[in-house]
Coordinates of N, CA and C in Angstrom, one line a residue:
S470 N -55.8 -48.4 15.4 CA -57.0 -48.6 14.1 C -56.2 -48.3 13.0
S471 N -56.9 -48.4 12.2 CA -56.1 -47.8 10.6 C -56.9 -47.2 9.7
P472 N -56.6 -45.8 9.1 CA -55.6 -45.4 9.6 C -54.9 -44.3 10.8
G473 N -53.8 -44.4 10.8 CA -53.2 -43.9 12.4 C -52.5 -42.9 12.1
S474 N -51.8 -42.1 13.4 CA -51.0 -41.0 12.8 C -50.1 -40.8 14.0
A475 N -48.7 -40.1 13.9 CA -48.3 -40.4 15.1 C -47.5 -38.8 14.9
T476 N -47.5 -38.1 16.3 CA -47.0 -36.5 16.2 C -45.8 -36.6 17.0
V477 N -44.6 -36.4 16.3 CA -43.2 -36.1 17.3 C -43.1 -34.6 17.3
S478 N -42.8 -34.2 18.0 CA -42.2 -32.5 18.5 C -40.9 -32.4 19.3
G479 N -40.5 -31.2 19.6 CA -39.2 -30.4 20.4 C -37.8 -31.4 19.6
L480 N -38.1 -31.5 17.9 CA -37.2 -31.9 17.7 C -35.7 -30.5 17.0
A481 N -34.6 -31.1 17.3 CA -33.3 -30.0 17.1 C -33.3 -30.4 15.7
D482 N -32.6 -28.9 15.1 CA -32.1 -29.4 14.0 C -30.9 -30.3 13.2
G483 N -31.1 -30.9 12.8 CA -30.3 -31.6 11.8 C -31.6 -33.0 11.2
G484 N -30.3 -34.1 11.5 CA -31.1 -35.5 10.9 C -32.3 -36.4 11.5
H485 N -33.4 -36.7 11.0 CA -34.4 -37.9 12.1 C -35.3 -38.6 11.4
T486 N -34.9 -39.6 12.0 CA -35.9 -40.6 11.0 C -36.7 -41.2 11.6
F487 N -38.1 -41.3 11.3 CA -39.2 -42.2 12.1 C -39.3 -43.3 11.5
K488 N -39.6 -44.3 11.8 CA -40.3 -45.6 11.2 C -41.8 -46.0 11.7
V489 N -42.3 -47.0 11.1 CA -43.6 -47.8 11.8 C -43.5 -48.8 11.2
R490 N -44.0 -49.8 12.4 CA -44.3 -51.3 11.5 C -45.7 -51.4 12.2
A491 N -46.5 -52.5 11.5 CA -47.6 -53.3 12.0 C -47.4 -54.5 12.7
V492 N -48.7 -54.7 13.3 CA -48.0 -56.2 14.0 C -50.1 -56.8 14.2
D493 N -50.0 -57.7 13.8 CA -51.4 -58.1 13.6 C -51.7 -58.8 14.9
A494 N -53.2 -59.5 14.9 CA -53.6 -60.1 16.2 C -52.6 -61.7 16.8
V495 N -51.9 -61.9 15.6 CA -51.5 -63.5 16.2 C -50.1 -62.8 16.2
G496 N -49.5 -61.5 16.3 CA -48.2 -61.6 16.1 C -47.5 -61.3 15.3
N497 N -47.6 -61.4 14.0 CA -46.7 -60.9 13.0 C -46.5 -59.9 12.8
I498 N -45.0 -59.6 12.0 CA -44.8 -58.1 12.4 C -44.4 -57.5 10.9
S499 N -45.0 -56.5 10.4 CA -44.5 -55.8 8.9 C -43.4 -56.0 8.7
T500 N -43.2 -55.4 7.5 CA -41.4 -54.7 7.0 C -41.8 -53.3 7.8
V501 N -40.6 -52.6 8.0 CA -41.0 -51.4 8.2 C -41.0 -50.2 7.4
A502 N -41.5 -49.2 7.3 CA -41.5 -47.8 6.9 C -40.8 -46.6 7.4
T503 N -40.1 -46.5 6.1 CA -38.7 -45.5 7.1 C -39.4 -43.8 6.3
R504 N -39.5 -43.1 7.4 CA -38.9 -41.8 6.3 C -37.7 -41.1 7.0
S505 N -37.2 -40.3 6.5 CA -35.6 -39.7 6.7 C -35.9 -38.4 6.5
W506 N -35.4 -37.1 7.4 CA -35.6 -36.0 6.6 C -34.9 -35.0 7.6
T507 N -34.3 -33.9 7.3 CA -33.8 -33.0 8.1 C -34.5 -31.7 8.5
V508 N -34.5 -31.3 9.7 CA -35.1 -29.8 10.7 C -34.1 -29.0 10.4
D509 N -34.2 -27.8 9.5 CA -33.6 -26.6 9.8 C -34.3 -25.4 10.1
R510 N -33.9 -25.1 11.0 CA -35.0 -23.8 11.6 C -33.7 -22.7 11.3
T511 N -32.7 -22.4 11.0 CA -31.5 -21.4 11.3 C -32.1 -20.8 10.1
A512 N -31.8 -19.4 10.2 CA -31.5 -18.6 8.7 C -30.5 -18.4 8.2
P513 N -30.5 -17.8 6.7 CA -29.3 -18.0 6.4 C -28.5 -16.6 7.3
V514 N -26.9 -16.7 6.9 CA -26.6 -15.1 7.4 C -25.9 -14.9 6.3
V515 N -26.7 -13.4 5.8 CA -26.6 -12.7 4.9 C -25.5 -11.6 5.4
V516 N -24.1 -10.8 4.9 CA -23.6 -10.3 4.7 C -23.3 -8.9 4.2
L517 N -23.6 -7.7 4.5 CA -22.9 -6.9 3.0 C -21.5 -6.0 3.3
V518 N -20.6 -6.4 2.5 CA -19.2 -5.9 2.6 C -18.7 -4.6 2.3
S519 N -19.7 -4.1 0.8 CA -19.1 -3.1 0.2 C -20.8 -2.9 -0.2
P520 N -20.7 -1.2 -0.3 CA -19.9 -0.4 0.2 C -20.0 -0.5 1.9
V521 N -19.4 0.1 2.6 CA -19.6 0.2 3.9 C -20.6 1.5 4.4
N522 N -21.0 1.1 5.7 CA -22.5 2.2 5.7 C -21.2 3.8 6.2
G523 N -22.0 4.7 5.8 CA -21.7 5.9 5.5 C -20.8 6.3 4.3
A524 N -20.7 5.6 3.5 CA -19.8 5.5 2.2 C -20.0 6.5 1.8
V525 N -19.5 7.3 0.9 CA -19.9 8.2 -0.3 C -18.8 8.4 -1.5
V526 N -19.8 7.5 -2.5 CA -19.5 6.8 -3.7 C -19.5 8.3 -4.9
G527 N -19.1 8.3 -6.0 CA -18.3 9.3 -6.7 C -19.0 9.0 -8.1
S528 N -19.9 8.2 -7.8 CA -20.5 7.1 -9.7 C -22.1 6.8 -9.7
S529 N -22.3 7.0 -10.8 CA -23.9 6.6 -10.5 C -23.8 5.0 -10.8
S530 N -23.0 4.5 -11.1 CA -22.9 2.5 -11.1 C -22.0 2.2 -9.5
V531 N -23.1 1.6 -9.1 CA -22.5 0.8 -7.6 C -22.6 -0.8 -7.5
T532 N -21.0 -1.1 -7.3 CA -21.2 -2.6 -7.2 C -20.9 -2.8 -5.8
V533 N -22.4 -3.6 -5.6 CA -22.7 -4.5 -4.1 C -21.8 -5.3 -4.2
S534 N -21.5 -5.5 -2.7 CA -20.7 -7.0 -2.9 C -21.0 -7.7 -1.1
G535 N -20.9 -8.8 -0.8 CA -21.3 -9.4 0.4 C -21.0 -11.0 0.3
S536 N -21.4 -11.4 1.3 CA -21.2 -13.2 1.9 C -22.6 -13.8 2.0
A537 N -22.7 -15.1 1.8 CA -23.9 -15.4 2.3 C -23.7 -17.0 2.4
S538 N -23.9 -17.3 3.9 CA -24.1 -19.1 4.7 C -24.7 -19.7 3.3
E539 N -25.5 -19.8 2.8 CA -26.3 -20.6 1.8 C -25.8 -20.5 0.6
S540 N -25.9 -21.7 -0.8 CA -25.5 -21.4 -1.8 C -27.2 -21.4 -2.5
S541 N -28.2 -20.5 -2.0 CA -28.9 -20.1 -2.8 C -28.8 -18.5 -2.9
D542 N -29.7 -18.6 -3.7 CA -29.8 -16.8 -4.4 C -30.2 -15.7 -3.1
V543 N -29.3 -15.1 -3.4 CA -29.7 -13.8 -2.5 C -30.1 -12.7 -3.4
T544 N -31.2 -11.8 -2.6 CA -31.7 -10.9 -3.5 C -31.0 -9.5 -2.6
V545 N -30.5 -8.4 -3.6 CA -30.4 -7.2 -2.9 C -31.5 -6.1 -3.5
S546 N -31.6 -5.2 -2.1 CA -32.3 -4.7 -2.6 C -31.4 -2.8 -2.5
V547 N -31.9 -1.9 -3.3 CA -31.6 -0.6 -3.2 C -32.4 0.7 -3.6
T548 N -32.5 1.2 -2.3 CA -33.9 2.6 -2.3 C -33.7 2.8 -3.9
G549 N -35.5 2.8 -4.2 CA -35.4 3.4 -5.6 C -35.5 2.6 -7.0
E550 N -34.6 1.2 -6.9 CA -34.0 0.6 -7.9 C -35.0 -1.1 -7.7
T551 N -34.9 -1.5 -9.1 CA -35.0 -2.8 -8.8 C -34.2 -3.6 -8.3
A552 N -35.1 -5.0 -7.2 CA -34.2 -5.5 -7.1 C -33.7 -6.5 -7.9
Q553 N -32.0 -6.7 -7.0 CA -31.5 -8.1 -8.3 C -31.3 -9.2 -7.2
V554 N -31.6 -10.5 -8.1 CA -31.4 -12.0 -8.0 C -30.1 -11.7 -8.4
V555 N -28.8 -12.6 -7.2 CA -27.9 -12.6 -8.0 C -27.5 -13.7 -7.6
S556 N -26.5 -14.8 -7.7 CA -25.8 -16.1 -7.3 C -25.2 -16.0 -6.3
V557 N -25.0 -17.0 -5.6 CA -23.8 -17.0 -4.8 C -22.6 -18.5 -5.0
V558 N -21.7 -17.8 -5.0 CA -20.3 -18.3 -5.8 C -19.6 -18.8 -4.8
A559 N -18.9 -19.8 -4.4 CA -18.3 -19.9 -3.1 C -18.3 -18.5 -1.7
G560 N -19.9 -18.8 -1.5 CA -20.1 -18.1 -0.8 C -20.3 -16.7 -1.0
L561 N -19.6 -16.0 -1.8 CA -19.7 -14.7 -1.9 C -20.8 -14.4 -3.2
W562 N -21.1 -12.5 -3.3 CA -21.9 -12.4 -4.2 C -21.7 -11.0 -4.7
T563 N -22.3 -11.0 -5.7 CA -22.1 -9.0 -6.0 C -23.2 -8.6 -7.4
A564 N -23.6 -7.9 -7.1 CA -24.9 -7.4 -7.7 C -24.1 -5.7 -8.1
T565 N -24.6 -5.1 -8.8 CA -24.0 -3.6 -9.8 C -25.7 -2.8 -10.0
F566 N -25.6 -1.9 -9.6 CA -27.2 -1.2 -9.7 C -26.2 0.0 -10.9
T567 N -27.0 1.0 -12.1 CA -26.4 1.5 -12.7 C -28.0 2.8 -12.3
G568 N -27.2 3.7 -13.4 CA -28.0 4.7 -13.7 C -28.4 5.7 -12.2
L569 N -27.7 5.6 -10.7 CA -28.3 6.2 -9.7 C -28.1 7.6 -9.5
T570 N -29.1 8.0 -8.3 CA -28.3 9.4 -9.0 C -28.3 10.0 -7.4
G571 N -27.8 11.1 -7.2 CA -27.1 11.6 -6.2 C -28.3 11.8 -4.6
G572 N -27.8 11.3 -3.4 CA -28.7 11.1 -2.6 C -28.3 10.2 -1.7
V573 N -28.9 10.0 -0.4 CA -28.2 9.1 0.7 C -29.1 7.7 0.3
L574 N -28.9 6.5 -0.1 CA -29.3 5.2 -0.7 C -29.2 4.6 0.6
S575 N -29.9 3.4 0.7 CA -30.3 2.4 1.3 C -29.9 1.1 1.0
I576 N -29.3 -0.2 1.3 CA -29.2 -1.4 0.9 C -29.6 -2.4 1.7
S577 N -30.0 -3.9 1.2 CA -30.1 -4.5 2.1 C -30.3 -5.9 1.1
A578 N -29.7 -7.2 1.9 CA -29.4 -8.3 1.0 C -30.5 -9.4 1.9
S579 N -31.0 -10.1 1.2 CA -31.9 -11.3 2.2 C -31.7 -12.6 1.2
Q580 N -32.0 -14.2 1.9 CA -31.2 -15.2 1.1 C -32.4 -15.9 1.7
T581 N -33.4 -16.8 1.0 CA -33.8 -18.2 1.7 C -33.6 -19.4 1.7
D582 N -33.1 -20.3 2.5 CA -32.7 -21.5 2.5 C -33.6 -22.5 1.9
A583 N -33.7 -23.6 1.6 CA -34.5 -25.2 1.1 C -35.6 -25.1 1.8
A584 N -35.7 -24.9 3.2 CA -36.4 -25.2 4.3 C -37.4 -24.0 4.5
G585 N -37.3 -22.7 3.2 CA -37.9 -21.5 3.9 C -37.6 -20.5 4.8
N586 N -36.7 -20.9 5.4 CA -35.9 -19.8 6.4 C -35.4 -18.4 5.7
T587 N -35.8 -17.2 6.1 CA -35.3 -16.5 5.8 C -33.9 -15.4 6.0
G588 N -33.3 -15.1 5.8 CA -32.1 -14.2 7.1 C -32.1 -12.7 5.5
T589 N -32.0 -11.9 6.8 CA -31.5 -10.8 6.2 C -30.5 -9.9 6.8
S590 N -29.7 -9.2 6.3 CA -28.4 -8.5 6.4 C -29.1 -6.8 7.1
A591 N -28.0 -7.0 7.6 CA -27.9 -5.2 8.3 C -28.1 -4.4 6.6
T592 N -29.0 -3.2 7.7 CA -29.3 -2.6 6.3 C -28.1 -0.9 6.5
V593 N -27.7 -1.1 5.2 CA -25.8 0.1 4.8 C -26.7 1.2 4.5
S594 N -26.2 2.0 4.6 CA -26.9 3.3 4.1 C -25.4 4.0 3.5
F595 N -25.6 4.6 2.0 CA -24.3 5.1 1.8 C -24.9 6.2 0.5
S596 N -24.0 7.3 0.2 CA -24.3 8.4 -0.6 C -23.5 8.3 -2.0
V597 N -24.2 8.8 -2.9 CA -23.7 8.9 -4.6 C -23.7 10.5 -4.4
D598 N -22.7 10.9 -4.9 CA -22.1 11.9 -5.4 C -21.5 12.1 -6.6
V599 N -22.4 12.7 -8.0 CA -21.5 13.1 -8.8 C -21.9 14.2 -9.6
T600 N -21.9 14.8 -8.5 CA -21.8 16.4 -8.9 C -20.3 16.9 -9.0
A601 N -19.8 17.7 -10.0 CA -18.1 18.4 -10.1 C -18.0 19.6 -9.5
P602 N -17.0 19.2 -8.6 CA -16.7 20.5 -8.1 C -16.8 22.2 -9.1
S603 N -16.8 23.2 -8.7 CA -16.3 24.3 -9.1 C -14.9 24.2 -9.0
V604 N -14.5 25.2 -10.1 CA -13.5 26.2 -9.9 C -13.4 27.4 -10.9
S605 N -12.0 28.1 -10.3 CA -12.4 29.4 -11.1 C -10.7 29.9 -10.5
I606 N -10.6 30.9 -12.3 CA -9.0 30.9 -12.2 C -9.4 32.3 -11.5
T607 N -8.6 33.5 -10.5 CA -8.9 34.5 -9.8 C -8.4 35.6 -10.2
S608 N -6.8 35.0 -10.4 CA -5.6 36.1 -10.7 C -4.8 35.5 -11.4
G609 N -3.6 36.8 -12.1 CA -2.5 36.2 -12.8 C -3.1 36.5 -14.0
P610 N -2.4 36.4 -15.5 CA -2.3 37.0 -16.7 C -3.8 36.5 -16.7
V611 N -4.4 37.9 -17.5 CA -5.9 37.6 -18.4 C -5.7 36.9 -20.3
D612 N -6.9 36.5 -20.1 CA -6.7 36.1 -21.4 C -6.4 36.8 -22.0
A613 N -5.5 36.8 -23.3 CA -4.9 37.2 -24.4 C -4.2 38.8 -24.7
S614 N -3.7 38.8 -22.9 CA -2.9 39.8 -22.7 C -1.3 39.5 -23.0
T615 N -0.8 40.6 -23.0 CA 0.9 40.2 -23.1 C 2.2 40.5 -22.0
S616 N 2.6 40.0 -21.8 CA 3.6 40.2 -20.4 C 5.0 40.3 -20.9
N617 N 6.1 41.1 -20.1 CA 7.1 41.1 -20.7 C 7.9 40.3 -19.4
S618 N 7.2 39.5 -18.5 CA 7.7 38.7 -17.7 C 7.8 37.0 -17.7
A619 N 8.9 36.4 -17.4 CA 9.2 34.9 -18.1 C 8.5 34.1 -17.0
S620 N 7.1 34.8 -15.9 CA 7.1 33.8 -15.1 C 5.6 34.5 -14.8
A621 N 4.9 33.7 -14.1 CA 3.5 34.1 -13.8 C 2.9 33.4 -12.7
T622 N 2.1 33.9 -12.1 CA 1.5 33.5 -11.3 C -0.2 33.3 -10.8
F623 N -0.6 32.0 -10.6 CA -2.0 32.0 -10.8 C -2.7 31.7 -9.5
G624 N -3.6 32.5 -9.3 CA -4.2 32.3 -7.9 C -5.8 31.2 -8.7
F625 N -6.2 30.3 -8.0 CA -7.6 29.4 -8.2 C -8.1 29.1 -6.9
S626 N -9.9 29.2 -6.9 CA -10.5 28.9 -5.9 C -11.6 27.7 -6.6
S627 N -12.4 26.9 -5.3 CA -13.1 26.4 -5.4 C -13.5 26.0 -4.3
A628 N -15.2 25.9 -4.6 CA -16.0 26.0 -3.6 C -16.8 24.6 -3.1
A629 N -15.6 23.7 -3.6 CA -16.2 22.3 -3.2 C -15.7 22.2 -1.6
S630 N -16.8 21.7 -0.8 CA -16.6 21.6 0.7 C -16.0 20.3 0.8
D631 N -15.4 19.2 -0.3 CA -14.9 17.9 0.0 C -14.0 18.3 -1.2
L632 N -12.9 19.3 -1.7 CA -12.0 19.2 -2.6 C -11.2 18.2 -1.9
A633 N -10.3 17.4 -2.8 CA -9.3 17.0 -2.6 C -7.5 17.7 -3.0
R634 N -8.0 17.9 -3.9 CA -6.5 18.5 -4.6 C -7.3 19.2 -5.8
F635 N -5.7 20.3 -6.2 CA -6.4 21.2 -7.6 C -5.1 20.2 -8.4
E636 N -5.5 20.8 -9.8 CA -4.3 19.9 -11.0 C -4.4 21.0 -11.4
C637 N -2.9 21.6 -12.5 CA -2.3 22.4 -13.1 C -1.5 21.9 -14.2
E638 N -1.9 22.6 -15.1 CA -1.1 22.2 -17.1 C -0.5 23.5 -17.4
L639 N 0.6 23.6 -17.6 CA 1.2 24.2 -19.0 C 1.4 23.8 -19.8
D640 N 0.8 24.7 -20.9 CA 1.5 24.3 -22.3 C 1.0 22.8 -22.3
G641 N 0.1 22.2 -22.4 CA -0.5 20.5 -22.7 C 0.6 19.8 -22.3
A642 N 1.2 20.3 -21.2 CA 2.2 18.9 -20.8 C 1.8 18.0 -20.0
G643 N 0.5 18.1 -19.6 CA 0.0 17.4 -18.2 C -0.4 17.3 -17.5
F644 N -1.9 16.9 -16.8 CA -1.8 17.7 -15.4 C -1.5 17.1 -14.3
G645 N -0.6 18.1 -13.3 CA -0.3 17.8 -12.1 C -0.7 18.1 -10.4
A646 N -0.8 17.4 -9.4 CA -0.9 18.2 -8.3 C -0.6 19.4 -8.2
C647 N -1.2 20.3 -7.8 CA -0.7 22.0 -7.4 C -1.4 22.1 -6.3
G648 N -2.0 21.6 -5.6 CA -2.2 22.3 -3.8 C -3.7 21.6 -3.4
T649 N -4.0 21.3 -2.1 CA -4.8 20.9 -1.4 C -6.0 21.4 -0.9
S650 N -5.6 22.9 -1.1 CA -6.9 23.8 -0.4 C -7.1 24.7 -1.4
S651 N -8.5 25.6 -0.8 CA -9.0 26.8 -1.5 C -8.6 27.7 -0.9
P652 N -8.7 28.8 -1.5 CA -7.8 29.2 -2.6 C -6.4 28.6 -2.8
G653 N -6.5 28.7 -3.4 CA -4.8 28.0 -4.1 C -4.0 28.9 -5.1
S654 N -2.6 28.6 -5.4 CA -1.9 29.1 -6.2 C -0.7 28.6 -7.3
A655 N -0.4 28.8 -8.2 CA 0.8 28.3 -8.8 C 1.4 29.1 -9.2
T656 N 2.8 29.1 -9.6 CA 3.9 29.5 -10.4 C 4.7 28.8 -11.1
V657 N 4.6 29.8 -12.3 CA 5.0 29.1 -13.6 C 6.2 29.6 -13.8
S658 N 7.1 29.1 -14.4 CA 8.4 29.9 -14.4 C 9.3 29.7 -16.3
G659 N 10.7 30.5 -16.3 CA 11.3 30.0 -17.5 C 10.9 29.8 -18.8
L660 N 9.5 30.9 -18.7 CA 8.9 31.2 -20.2 C 9.8 31.3 -21.2
A661 N 9.1 31.0 -22.2 CA 10.0 31.3 -23.3 C 9.2 32.4 -24.3
D662 N 9.5 33.7 -24.8 CA 8.9 34.4 -25.7 C 7.8 33.3 -26.3
G663 N 6.5 34.0 -26.7 CA 5.7 33.4 -27.4 C 4.1 33.1 -26.6
G664 N 3.1 32.5 -27.0 CA 2.4 31.7 -26.7 C 2.2 30.9 -25.4
H665 N 1.5 30.9 -24.6 CA 1.3 30.5 -23.4 C -0.5 30.3 -22.6
T666 N -0.5 28.7 -22.1 CA -1.8 28.5 -21.5 C -1.4 27.9 -20.6
F667 N -2.6 28.3 -19.6 CA -1.9 27.4 -17.9 C -3.9 27.7 -18.1
K668 N -4.0 25.9 -17.3 CA -5.3 25.3 -17.4 C -5.1 24.8 -15.7
V669 N -6.3 25.0 -15.4 CA -6.5 24.1 -13.7 C -8.3 23.5 -13.3
R670 N -7.8 22.2 -12.9 CA -9.2 21.8 -12.3 C -9.2 21.7 -11.0
A671 N -10.3 21.1 -10.8 CA -10.7 20.7 -9.1 C -11.2 19.5 -9.5
V672 N -10.4 18.5 -8.2 CA -11.1 17.0 -7.9 C -11.6 17.1 -6.8
D673 N -12.7 16.5 -6.4 CA -13.2 16.4 -4.8 C -12.9 14.8 -4.1
A674 N -13.3 14.7 -3.3 CA -12.8 13.8 -2.0 C -13.2 12.2 -2.6
V675 N -14.6 12.1 -4.2 CA -14.8 11.1 -4.2 C -14.0 10.7 -5.9
G676 N -13.7 11.9 -6.7 CA -12.9 11.8 -7.8 C -13.6 12.5 -8.6
N677 N -14.6 13.0 -8.4 CA -15.6 14.3 -9.4 C -14.4 15.1 -9.7
I678 N -14.6 15.7 -11.2 CA -13.3 16.7 -11.7 C -13.8 17.4 -11.9
S679 N -13.8 18.9 -12.2 CA -14.5 20.1 -12.4 C -14.3 19.8 -14.3
T680 N -15.0 21.1 -14.8 CA -14.6 21.6 -16.0 C -13.0 22.2 -15.7
V681 N -12.4 22.4 -17.2 CA -11.1 23.1 -17.0 C -11.2 24.3 -17.2
A682 N -10.6 25.5 -16.0 CA -10.5 26.8 -16.3 C -9.1 27.5 -17.2
T683 N -9.0 27.9 -17.8 CA -8.0 28.2 -18.6 C -7.9 30.0 -18.6
R684 N -6.2 29.9 -18.8 CA -6.1 31.4 -18.9 C -5.1 31.4 -20.7
S685 N -4.9 32.2 -21.4 CA -3.7 31.7 -22.9 C -3.2 33.2 -22.5
W686 N -2.1 33.9 -22.5 CA -1.2 34.9 -22.9 C -0.1 34.9 -23.5
T687 N 0.6 36.1 -23.9 CA 1.8 36.0 -24.7 C 2.8 36.4 -23.7
V688 N 4.3 35.9 -23.4 CA 5.6 36.4 -23.1 C 6.2 37.0 -24.2
D689 N 6.4 38.9 -24.0 CA 7.5 39.1 -25.0 C 8.2 40.0 -24.2
R690 N 9.3 39.3 -24.6 CA 10.5 40.1 -23.5 C 11.5 40.6 -24.3

């Protein structure tokens, strides 16, 4: 009888074609009506590549990147931030989040394909550290003092738990590495008579730089 219906089930992923024709009482056969469609029940594969789980980032601006198996947009979510919808180009995507504050944050990414399947990445946690380390000069010629020595040794320290290095400068010649542990020290020698300025700063493991500690003094021999 017409109208009629037919149900097909157990369809595998991939292309399928359904055809129907009508036959009347004396055997005349209609043309064939055809419908072709694709079954897709496979969720997209979304992978977070950067930052890696457990990473510490020394910036309030973080670029998240990864890959996706479909060409549809990817939605990227970071704790406390507005989710971003980004395009996939050659299987890759990136999203940049700015104004992040310190602390542990989580990232996840998801993608929905044309069939409505949604794939979600594993969740990655990372830390934002934008706090500069401390530094202080603990020994050596004091400010505005006069010395009759052509050399001077300065002691300095930092309370940073993730100290990477100290950087020192004499008389504006440029900062250079001068130790990797606290407390540290540096000796300057061959000093000419006149005024001199010693500076030191601390750099932590993610690149945060302290304010500069300074001592200025005069050599008079």
